[in-house]
Backbone as numpy.savetxt, mean C-alpha at the origin, in Angstrom:
# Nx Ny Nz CAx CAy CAz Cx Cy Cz
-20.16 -12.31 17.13 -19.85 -11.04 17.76 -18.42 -10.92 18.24
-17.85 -11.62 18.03 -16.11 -11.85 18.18 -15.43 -11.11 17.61
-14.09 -10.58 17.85 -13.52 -9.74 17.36 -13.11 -10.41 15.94
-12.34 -11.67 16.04 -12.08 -12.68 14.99 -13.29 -13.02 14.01
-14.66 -12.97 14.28 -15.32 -13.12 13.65 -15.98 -11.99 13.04
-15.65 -10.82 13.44 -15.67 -9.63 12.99 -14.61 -9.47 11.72
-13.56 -10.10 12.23 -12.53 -9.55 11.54 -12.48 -10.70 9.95
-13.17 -11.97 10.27 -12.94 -12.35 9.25 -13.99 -12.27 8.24
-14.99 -11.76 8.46 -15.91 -11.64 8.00 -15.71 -10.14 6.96
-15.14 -9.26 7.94 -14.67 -8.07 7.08 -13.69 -8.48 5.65
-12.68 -9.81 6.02 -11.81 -10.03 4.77 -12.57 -10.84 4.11
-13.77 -11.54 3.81 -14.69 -12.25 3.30 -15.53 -11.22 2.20
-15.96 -10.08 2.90 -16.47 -8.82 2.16 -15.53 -8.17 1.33
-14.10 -8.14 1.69 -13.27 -7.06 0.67 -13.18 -8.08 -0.18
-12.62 -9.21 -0.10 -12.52 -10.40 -1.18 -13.43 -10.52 -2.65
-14.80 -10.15 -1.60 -15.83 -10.28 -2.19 -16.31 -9.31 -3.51
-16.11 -8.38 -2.80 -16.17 -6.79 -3.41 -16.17 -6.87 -4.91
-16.88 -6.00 -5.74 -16.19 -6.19 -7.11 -15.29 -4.51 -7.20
-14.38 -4.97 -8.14 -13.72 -3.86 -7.98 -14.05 -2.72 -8.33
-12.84 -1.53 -7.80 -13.26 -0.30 -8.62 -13.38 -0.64 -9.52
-13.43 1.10 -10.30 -13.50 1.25 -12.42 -11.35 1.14 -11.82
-10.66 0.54 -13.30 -9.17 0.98 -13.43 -8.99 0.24 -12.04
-9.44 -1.15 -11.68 -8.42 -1.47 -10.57 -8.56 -3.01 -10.90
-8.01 -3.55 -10.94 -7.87 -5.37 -10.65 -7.18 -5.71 -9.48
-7.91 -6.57 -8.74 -7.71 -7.11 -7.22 -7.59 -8.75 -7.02
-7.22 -9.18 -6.58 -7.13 -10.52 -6.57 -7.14 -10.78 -4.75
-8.04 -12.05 -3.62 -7.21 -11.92 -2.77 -6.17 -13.42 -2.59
-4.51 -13.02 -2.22 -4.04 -14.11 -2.52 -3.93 -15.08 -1.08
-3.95 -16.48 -1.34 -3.90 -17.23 -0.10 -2.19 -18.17 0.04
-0.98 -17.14 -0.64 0.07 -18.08 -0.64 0.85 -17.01 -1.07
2.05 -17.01 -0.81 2.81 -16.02 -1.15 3.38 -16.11 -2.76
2.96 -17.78 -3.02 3.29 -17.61 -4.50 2.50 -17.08 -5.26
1.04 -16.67 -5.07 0.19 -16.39 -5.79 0.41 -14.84 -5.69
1.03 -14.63 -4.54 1.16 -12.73 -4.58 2.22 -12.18 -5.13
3.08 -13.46 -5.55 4.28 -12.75 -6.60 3.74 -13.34 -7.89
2.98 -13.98 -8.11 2.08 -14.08 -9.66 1.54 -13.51 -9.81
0.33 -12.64 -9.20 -0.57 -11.50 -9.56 0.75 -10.48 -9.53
1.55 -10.10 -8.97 2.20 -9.12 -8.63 3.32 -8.69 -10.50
3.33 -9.98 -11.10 4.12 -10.35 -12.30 2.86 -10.03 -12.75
2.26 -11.08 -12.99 1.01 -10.78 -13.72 0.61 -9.48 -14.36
0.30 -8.28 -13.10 0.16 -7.27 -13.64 0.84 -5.98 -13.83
2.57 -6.15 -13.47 3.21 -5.45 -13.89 3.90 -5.85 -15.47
3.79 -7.17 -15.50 4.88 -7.38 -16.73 6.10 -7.82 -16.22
7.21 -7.16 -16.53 8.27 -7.34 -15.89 9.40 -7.00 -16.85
8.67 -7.09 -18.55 9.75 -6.18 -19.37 11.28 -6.93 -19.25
11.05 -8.07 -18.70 12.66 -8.57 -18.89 13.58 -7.86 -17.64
13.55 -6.63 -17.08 13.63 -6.36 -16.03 13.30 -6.79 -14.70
12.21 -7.89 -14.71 11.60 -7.76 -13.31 10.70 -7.23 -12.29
10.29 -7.45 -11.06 9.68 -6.71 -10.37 10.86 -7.11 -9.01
10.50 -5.64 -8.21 10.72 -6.02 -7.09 9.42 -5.21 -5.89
9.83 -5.66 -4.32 8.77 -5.64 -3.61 9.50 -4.80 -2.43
8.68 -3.51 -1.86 9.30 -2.81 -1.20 8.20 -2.59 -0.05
8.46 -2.55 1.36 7.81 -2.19 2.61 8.45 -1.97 3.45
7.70 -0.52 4.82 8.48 -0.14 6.06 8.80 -1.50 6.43
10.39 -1.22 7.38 10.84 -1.75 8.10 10.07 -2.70 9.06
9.15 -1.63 9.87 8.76 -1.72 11.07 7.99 -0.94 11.27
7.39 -1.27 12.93 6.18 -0.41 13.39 7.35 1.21 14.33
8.37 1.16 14.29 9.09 2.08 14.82 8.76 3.47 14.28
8.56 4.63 15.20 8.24 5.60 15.20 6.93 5.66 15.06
6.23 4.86 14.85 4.36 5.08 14.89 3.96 6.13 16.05
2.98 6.82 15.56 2.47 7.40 16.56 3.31 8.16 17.18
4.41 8.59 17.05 5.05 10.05 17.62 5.74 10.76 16.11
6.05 11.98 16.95 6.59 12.95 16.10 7.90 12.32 15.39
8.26 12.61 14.24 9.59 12.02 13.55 10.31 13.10 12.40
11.16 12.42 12.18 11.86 13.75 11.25 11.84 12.81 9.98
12.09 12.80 8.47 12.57 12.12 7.57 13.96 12.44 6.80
14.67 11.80 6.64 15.71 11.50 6.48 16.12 11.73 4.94
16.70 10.97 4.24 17.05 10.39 2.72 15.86 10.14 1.83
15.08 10.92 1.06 14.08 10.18 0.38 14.83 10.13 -0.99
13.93 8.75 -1.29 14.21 8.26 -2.81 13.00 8.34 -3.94
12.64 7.93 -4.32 11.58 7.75 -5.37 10.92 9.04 -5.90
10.03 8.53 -6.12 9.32 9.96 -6.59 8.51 10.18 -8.02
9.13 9.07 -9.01 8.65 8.87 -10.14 7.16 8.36 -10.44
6.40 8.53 -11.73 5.23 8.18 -11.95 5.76 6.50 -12.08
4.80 5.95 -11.66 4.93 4.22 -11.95 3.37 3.64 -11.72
3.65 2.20 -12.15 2.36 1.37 -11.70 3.10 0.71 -10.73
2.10 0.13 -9.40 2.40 -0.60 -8.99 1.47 -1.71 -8.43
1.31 -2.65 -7.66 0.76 -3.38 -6.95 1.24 -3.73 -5.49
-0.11 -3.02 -4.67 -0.11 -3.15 -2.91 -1.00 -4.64 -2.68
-0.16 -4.94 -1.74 -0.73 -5.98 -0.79 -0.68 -5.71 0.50
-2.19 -6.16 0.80 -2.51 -5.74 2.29 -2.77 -7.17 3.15
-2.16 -7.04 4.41 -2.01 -8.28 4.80 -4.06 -8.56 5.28
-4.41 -9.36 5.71 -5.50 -9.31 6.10 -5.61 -10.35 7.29
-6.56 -9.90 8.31 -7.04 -10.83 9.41 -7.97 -12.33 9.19
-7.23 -13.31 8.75 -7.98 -14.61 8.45 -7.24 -15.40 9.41
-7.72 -16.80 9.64 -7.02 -17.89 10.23 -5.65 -18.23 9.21
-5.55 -18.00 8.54 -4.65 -18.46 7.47 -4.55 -17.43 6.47
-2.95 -17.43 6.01 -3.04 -15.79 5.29 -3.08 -15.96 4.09
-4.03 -14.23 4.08 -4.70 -13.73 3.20 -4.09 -12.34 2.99
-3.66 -12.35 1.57 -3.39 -10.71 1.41 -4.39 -10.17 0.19
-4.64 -9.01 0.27 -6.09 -8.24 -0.65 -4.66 -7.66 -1.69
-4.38 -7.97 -3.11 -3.65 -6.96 -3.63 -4.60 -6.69 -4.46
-4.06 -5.40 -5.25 -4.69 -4.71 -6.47 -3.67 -3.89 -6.86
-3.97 -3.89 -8.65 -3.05 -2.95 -8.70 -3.54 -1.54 -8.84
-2.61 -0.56 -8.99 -2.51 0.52 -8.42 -2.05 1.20 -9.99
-2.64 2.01 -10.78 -2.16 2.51 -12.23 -1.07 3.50 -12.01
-1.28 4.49 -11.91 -0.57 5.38 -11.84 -0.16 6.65 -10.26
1.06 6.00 -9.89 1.18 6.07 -8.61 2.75 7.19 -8.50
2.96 7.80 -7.00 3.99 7.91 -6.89 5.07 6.93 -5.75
6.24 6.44 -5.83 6.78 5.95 -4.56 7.99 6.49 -4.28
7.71 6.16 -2.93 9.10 7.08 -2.17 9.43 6.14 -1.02
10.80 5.98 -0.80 11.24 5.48 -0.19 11.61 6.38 1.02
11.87 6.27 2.33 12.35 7.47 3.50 13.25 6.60 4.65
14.26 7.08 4.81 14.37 6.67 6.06 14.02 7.47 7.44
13.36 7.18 8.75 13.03 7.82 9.50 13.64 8.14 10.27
13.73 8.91 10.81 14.86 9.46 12.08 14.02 9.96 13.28
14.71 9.61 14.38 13.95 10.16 15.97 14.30 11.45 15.61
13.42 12.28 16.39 13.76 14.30 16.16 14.63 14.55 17.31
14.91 13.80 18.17 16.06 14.44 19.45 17.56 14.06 18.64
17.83 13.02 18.15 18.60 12.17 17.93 18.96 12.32 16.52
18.05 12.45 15.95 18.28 12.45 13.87 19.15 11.06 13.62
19.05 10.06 14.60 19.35 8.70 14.32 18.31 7.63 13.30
18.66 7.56 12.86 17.84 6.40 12.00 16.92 5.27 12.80
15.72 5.55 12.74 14.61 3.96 13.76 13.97 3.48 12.69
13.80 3.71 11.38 13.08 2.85 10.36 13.47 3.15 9.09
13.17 2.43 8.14 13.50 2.78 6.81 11.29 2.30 6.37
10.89 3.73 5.72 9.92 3.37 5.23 9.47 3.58 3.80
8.38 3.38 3.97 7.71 3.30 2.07 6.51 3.86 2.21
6.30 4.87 0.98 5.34 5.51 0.93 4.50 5.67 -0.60
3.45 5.39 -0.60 2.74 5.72 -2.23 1.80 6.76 -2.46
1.97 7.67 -3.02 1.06 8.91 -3.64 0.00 8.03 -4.38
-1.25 8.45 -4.57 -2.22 8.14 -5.50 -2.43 8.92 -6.49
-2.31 9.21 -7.71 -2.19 10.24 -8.37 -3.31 10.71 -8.96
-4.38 9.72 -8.83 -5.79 9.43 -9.69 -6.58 9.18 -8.58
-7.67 9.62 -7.76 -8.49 9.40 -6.73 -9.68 9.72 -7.45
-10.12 9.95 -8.50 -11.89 9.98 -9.37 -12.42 9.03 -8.69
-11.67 7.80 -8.69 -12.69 6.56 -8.72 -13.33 6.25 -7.28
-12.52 7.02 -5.85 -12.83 7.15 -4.92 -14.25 7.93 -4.63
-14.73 7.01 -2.71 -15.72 7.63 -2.75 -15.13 8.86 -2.01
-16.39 9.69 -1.90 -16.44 11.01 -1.59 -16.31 11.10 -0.28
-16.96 9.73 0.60 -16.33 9.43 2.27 -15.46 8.76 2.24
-14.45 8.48 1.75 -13.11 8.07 1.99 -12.33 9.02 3.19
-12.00 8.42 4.21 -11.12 8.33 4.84 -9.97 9.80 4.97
-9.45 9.42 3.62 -8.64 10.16 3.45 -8.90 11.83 2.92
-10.17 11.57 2.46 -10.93 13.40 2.01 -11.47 13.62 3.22
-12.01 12.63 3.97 -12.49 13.28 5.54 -11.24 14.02 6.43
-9.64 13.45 6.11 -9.15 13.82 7.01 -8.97 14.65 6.58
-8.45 14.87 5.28 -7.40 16.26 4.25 -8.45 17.49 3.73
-9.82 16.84 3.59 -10.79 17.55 2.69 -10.23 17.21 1.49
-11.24 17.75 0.46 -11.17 17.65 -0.96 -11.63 16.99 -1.27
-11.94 16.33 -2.48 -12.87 15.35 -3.28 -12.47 14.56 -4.20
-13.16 13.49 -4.52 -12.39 12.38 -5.50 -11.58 13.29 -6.80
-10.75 13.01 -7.08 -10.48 13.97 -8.40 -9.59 15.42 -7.86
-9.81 15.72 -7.11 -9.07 16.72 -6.50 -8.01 17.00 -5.96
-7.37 16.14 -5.01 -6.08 16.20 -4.58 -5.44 14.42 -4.86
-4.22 14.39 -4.64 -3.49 13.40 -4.35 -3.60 12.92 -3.05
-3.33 11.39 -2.77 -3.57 11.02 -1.32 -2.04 10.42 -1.59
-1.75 10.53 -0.44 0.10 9.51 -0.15 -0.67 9.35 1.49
0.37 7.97 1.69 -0.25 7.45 3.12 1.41 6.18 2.77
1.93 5.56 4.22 2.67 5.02 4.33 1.96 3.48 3.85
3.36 2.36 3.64 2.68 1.31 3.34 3.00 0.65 5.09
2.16 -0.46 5.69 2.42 -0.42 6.82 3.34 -1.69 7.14
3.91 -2.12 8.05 4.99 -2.83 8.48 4.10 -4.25 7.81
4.51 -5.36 6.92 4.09 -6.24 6.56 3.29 -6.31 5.03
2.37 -5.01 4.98 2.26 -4.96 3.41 3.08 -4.84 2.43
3.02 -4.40 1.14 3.97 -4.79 0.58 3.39 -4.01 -1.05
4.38 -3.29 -1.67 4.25 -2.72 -2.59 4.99 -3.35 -3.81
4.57 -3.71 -4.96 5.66 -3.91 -6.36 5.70 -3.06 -6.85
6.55 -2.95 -7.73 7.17 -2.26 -8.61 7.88 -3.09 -9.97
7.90 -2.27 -10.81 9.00 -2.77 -12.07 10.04 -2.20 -11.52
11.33 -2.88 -11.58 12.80 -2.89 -11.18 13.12 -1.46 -11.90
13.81 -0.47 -11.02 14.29 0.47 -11.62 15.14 -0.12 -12.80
């Protein structure tokens, strides 16, 4: 009944999980294994991958302005989510056809810069359920709209190298 035992038990179940339809997941226990799945399933085309995430937890939870955005293009990528274990664990999967954007954030009194963040569109939500999270907040239905949501301070998105 522990929070820790709550919590690890929850990363025991996603681990567990079999995946969506169109998703491959791996969970990794080493950071080398999360830049091998991360190769693994981009390729790399002789180009490479690289790995992009917010700054920080700065500006959470209040109002903000955005700044400079970058990205925007269709891509694949692969998210890693950090997870609550005694020893780390990140849940990645990849992600087919996505949008990313890069932002920097700005305070709204100030229009000073407090974070540089990262953001991914989902472009394909079919495979989602119908109580997801994200149709409860926005409405709409698997198949229906796009979801974008920030990546959070510590996860971690790939990409093929522009």
């Amino acid at each position: 009944g522990t929070a820790m035992r709550q919590a690890v038990a929850s990363t025991v179940a996603e681990c567990a999980r079999a995946p969506s339809r169109r998703e491959t997941k791996r969970c990794a226990t080493s950071a080398e294994d999360v830049v091998d799945f991360a190769v693994e399933m981009l390729g790399g085309g002789g180009s490479g991958v690289a790995v992009r995430s917010t700054e920080s937890a700065a500006g959470g939870g209040r109002d903000v302005r955005l700044g400079r955005i970058a990205g925007g293009g269709v891509t694949r990528s692969v998210s890693c989510h950090q997870s609550l274990f005694p020893y780390l664990v990140y849940y990645c999967h990849s992600v087919p056809r996505v949008r990313l954007y890069e932002a920097d954030i700005l305070d709204v009194d100030s229009n000073r810069k407090i974070n540089h963040g990262v953001a991914i569109c989902h472009l394909d939500t079919s495979d989602w359920s119908p109580s997801h999270g994200a149709f409860v907040a926005l409405g709409g239905k698997p198949g229906e709209i796009e979801v974008c949501h920030w990546i959070f301070q510590g996860d971690m998105t790939w990409t093929l190298v522009d």
